[in-house]
Amino acid sequence: MINRHLNKFLLSLVVIIIFAACDVTKKVPEGSYLLNKVDINSDVRGIGSSDLKPYLRQKPNSSIPIVGKWKLHMYNIPENDSTWLNRQLLRYGEPPVLFNEQLVLVSAEQIRLHLNNKGYLNAEVDTTFVKENKKANVIYDVIGHEPHRIRLFNDTINSVDTTIYNILRQANRLDIIKEGDNFDLSVLEQGRVNMATTLRNRGYYNFSKDNFYFLADTTVGENQVDITLSLNTPEDSPIHKRYNIGIVTVINGVDPDIINDSTKYNLLDTTMYRGIQIVSEREPFLKPRAVYYNTFLRPGRLYSDRIVERTYSSLNSMAAINQTFINLTTTERNDSSLIDSKITLYPGNVHYMQFGVDGTNSAGDLGIASNITYEHRNFFKAGETFRFRLNAAYEFISSDSLDLIDNSYYEYGAEAFLSIPQLLLPWLLQQLRDQPSASTEFSVGTNFQKRPEYLRQFFNLSTRFQWSAMEWKLLNVLEPVGITYVRMPWASQRFKDLYLSDEVNPILRYSYDEQLIVRSAYNITYTNYNRISRGDMPEVPFRIRSGIELAGWLPRLATTLGAGEKDEDGREAFFKIPYSEYVKGDFDIAPMYSFDDRRTIAAHFSLGVAIPYGNSDILPFEKRYFGGGANSVRGWSTRTLGPGTYSADSALHDFGNKVGEVKLDFSVEYRRKITKLIELAGFVDAGNIWTIKDYVDQPGGLFSINDFYKELGVAYGVGVRLDLNFLLLRLDFGMKAHNPALPIGSRWTVFKPDIGRDLAFHFAIGYPF
């Protein structure tokens, strides 16, 4: 009943808005005109309407297809603010934008000045007004004419300061603009910024872009410019000063009342650790070692903005620290220019507790899940984070494929996790210890699953090293050893007959086998921009991820040395447990290009290959790839695409066979901001998974270099995104365009869609890539 009334209300609201669209000038005063439409016609190559719109000082009311100026329509509906609904419509609506001739002229001048800055010094902008029926349309005709180009570019820096000249030359910062390029002031300005940044990272603490200036001579020829780059001479010195780090003092979580009261100094202890002076209370907040390895401002080092940024990032990433404040002071000692640093650490909450309860619904079976987490954020007084988590779930199973009635499923487990904010590496890798955002992590966990048909047990142990490099553009994650042990000590006879026999499904049977996975992995993530500051974003920002995982090498080494034996199936076993051997590699890249602040196109390509070998004929089930889903080919639901042309004849869920060892995905997505809150998207996805062996239970799944492109699943669709700033909610609707599971000749469904068969929708958090 409530849904019926809600639907009627929404329908009525839509009808009202559509009718209101017939009179968008309803609230336009007499003698005024609604700014109905603005067009920009530009003959300048590479500078179109979207590039010039930001310089308009007056824009029409916001609009979307079909509905038109929807916010204006909302505003036009109420006659007054006497009711709550009227007040909401006025609040979220948009009053009419009234045509202002003066603002149009200002906009034209701003466009002309922008073109001047791009080298079009003779640019013209003509405006045309068309007024009719209380509406005004404005047309800007932009004529660029021939741009001014660089005839000669040189510099006089070497005559002012040879050290600065050599630094900039070696860093290739003097190649700001080339002969024949447009006389683009934004390029020259960015050159000044880049040169200043380089020098501030080479010891020039007080240096700014304003120390550089350009001399332009436009009289050298028709539409030609000579540019000379020069450096200001400092007022108090013959050359610009370079600074080294002097005294470094760290206030190690001391109560501000003690610091500000000289009578309480007796409550403080001062420790010198590798040249850093650490001031603590009698019970130190952080151990000196932790302070040192997360502080990159160290005595004797050449000053650099980068080491200040690293210090902030590394210290603030420690959960025990609430805030970091760094005060830098220049000084002269012993004929040296130095910067003394005072770093103040403010402690955060050390103890953290979280408890959660969730209701679950799995294929109609209701249940409850809960978890409790305790976290200590300074466990060993060195900024370590220790976390202990307990979880449990209970599910009432009314019926299932085994025709079991009034049974239940329960699961429980525990995990312990320790993160240390530095790299605990052997002395051979000492140089890596000074990398920013570094951490060493250990985790151990266990999980038990009890169903009417079986009992499964999982045990996990892992180690991980993480650090950043190249100004936070490169993130490294090294997992030296990760261990997963899976066993199923009990299963019903009927479950064994249905699922665990080789005759029925050897792939699914193998996933339930007792097995030991001992793996090592290395993953890198590279972005062509600084992930921390995101300053100086490139025109096409992109992210590349790549990784390799190798399993079984440690048990193989042990068995080769005589520590192993064979099981009843003839496989090598370590402590009487058969172990998996495989190698797995993944690569993906995600570039993006923004036309303006509202329109973006993003792409994604990923490739993954996993090969079992030696002791394994089949890859462990959880390590195999699956196709379809919110982050894959969105015309398919999760785990329903592939492998290859494989299609189950049965109507039952066939998740055990919807896996493979090769995965290929490609997506292109166009995103259009409608408002600050709402974004629309259109996308095309292609991809599939394949097997590397011709498994009997997965006919059509084998990868072939000659046929794989014919077996790609292709989908198209639209999406709606709700951007809450701290969270992005995404709803995507995908339609199958090419379905490799259908018979040859019927696979292209784009012209003959079947909504029930071809449509899939996905609700997710965050962008797909």
Short mmCIF file of N, CA and C in Angstrom, two decimals, residues 69 87 127 144 160 174 199 246 307 334 337 383 424 465 482 562 579 604 615 620 649 654 675 680 724 745 762:
data_model
loop_
_atom_site.label_atom_id
_atom_site.label_comp_id
_atom_site.label_asym_id
_atom_site.label_seq_id
_atom_site.Cartn_x
_atom_site.Cartn_y
_atom_site.Cartn_z
N LYS A 69 15.55 22.05 -18.17
CA LYS A 69 16.02 22.80 -17.01
C LYS A 69 15.24 22.35 -15.77
N ARG A 87 8.34 24.86 0.11
CA ARG A 87 9.65 25.32 0.60
C ARG A 87 10.78 24.42 0.11
N THR A 127 30.03 38.79 -30.14
CA THR A 127 28.85 38.27 -29.45
C THR A 127 27.58 38.66 -30.20
N GLY A 144 40.51 33.05 -33.78
CA GLY A 144 41.85 33.05 -33.18
C GLY A 144 42.89 33.79 -33.98
N VAL A 160 74.18 34.20 -13.58
CA VAL A 160 73.78 34.64 -12.24
C VAL A 160 74.22 33.62 -11.19
N LEU A 174 65.30 23.07 -17.95
CA LEU A 174 65.47 24.27 -18.77
C LEU A 174 64.80 24.14 -20.13
N LEU A 199 64.46 22.96 -7.30
CA LEU A 199 65.46 23.61 -6.45
C LEU A 199 65.12 23.46 -4.97
N GLY A 246 69.84 21.11 10.32
CA GLY A 246 70.66 21.32 11.51
C GLY A 246 70.17 20.48 12.67
N ILE A 307 61.52 15.52 1.84
CA ILE A 307 61.73 14.84 3.11
C ILE A 307 60.79 15.39 4.19
N ASN A 334 78.58 28.49 12.10
CA ASN A 334 79.87 28.06 11.55
C ASN A 334 79.92 28.25 10.03
N SER A 337 74.60 27.51 6.30
CA SER A 337 73.17 27.82 6.32
C SER A 337 72.42 26.55 6.71
N GLY A 383 54.55 2.46 17.86
CA GLY A 383 53.55 2.75 16.85
C GLY A 383 52.94 1.52 16.21
N LEU A 424 61.18 -4.39 8.67
CA LEU A 424 62.08 -5.26 9.42
C LEU A 424 62.80 -6.17 8.44
N PHE A 465 55.52 -6.89 3.54
CA PHE A 465 56.29 -5.65 3.61
C PHE A 465 55.70 -4.68 2.59
N GLY A 482 53.31 -16.70 2.65
CA GLY A 482 51.91 -16.77 3.05
C GLY A 482 51.49 -18.23 3.05
N GLY A 562 64.71 -34.09 1.09
CA GLY A 562 64.40 -35.33 1.79
C GLY A 562 63.45 -35.19 2.95
N TYR A 579 50.75 -30.36 -1.19
CA TYR A 579 50.84 -28.92 -1.36
C TYR A 579 50.63 -28.53 -2.81
N HIS A 604 40.03 0.77 -18.96
CA HIS A 604 40.66 -0.23 -18.10
C HIS A 604 40.98 -1.47 -18.92
N ASN A 615 53.19 -30.42 -8.60
CA ASN A 615 52.32 -31.16 -7.70
C ASN A 615 50.83 -30.90 -7.93
N PRO A 620 44.16 -24.21 -7.23
CA PRO A 620 43.22 -24.12 -6.12
C PRO A 620 42.02 -23.24 -6.50
N ASP A 649 24.14 -27.06 -19.33
CA ASP A 649 22.81 -27.44 -19.79
C ASP A 649 21.80 -27.42 -18.65
N ASP A 654 26.06 -23.28 -11.39
CA ASP A 654 27.21 -24.03 -11.87
C ASP A 654 28.49 -23.29 -11.53
N THR A 675 25.05 16.92 -11.60
CA THR A 675 25.16 17.86 -10.48
C THR A 675 26.36 17.42 -9.65
N LEU A 680 26.12 10.48 -14.36
CA LEU A 680 25.66 9.43 -15.28
C LEU A 680 26.86 8.87 -16.03
N LEU A 724 28.84 11.13 -2.67
CA LEU A 724 28.65 11.72 -1.34
C LEU A 724 29.95 12.29 -0.80
N GLY A 745 26.33 -17.90 -34.68
CA GLY A 745 25.27 -17.32 -35.49
C GLY A 745 24.20 -16.62 -34.68
N HIS A 762 23.96 -4.06 -11.26
CA HIS A 762 24.96 -4.20 -10.21
C HIS A 762 24.90 -2.98 -9.30
#
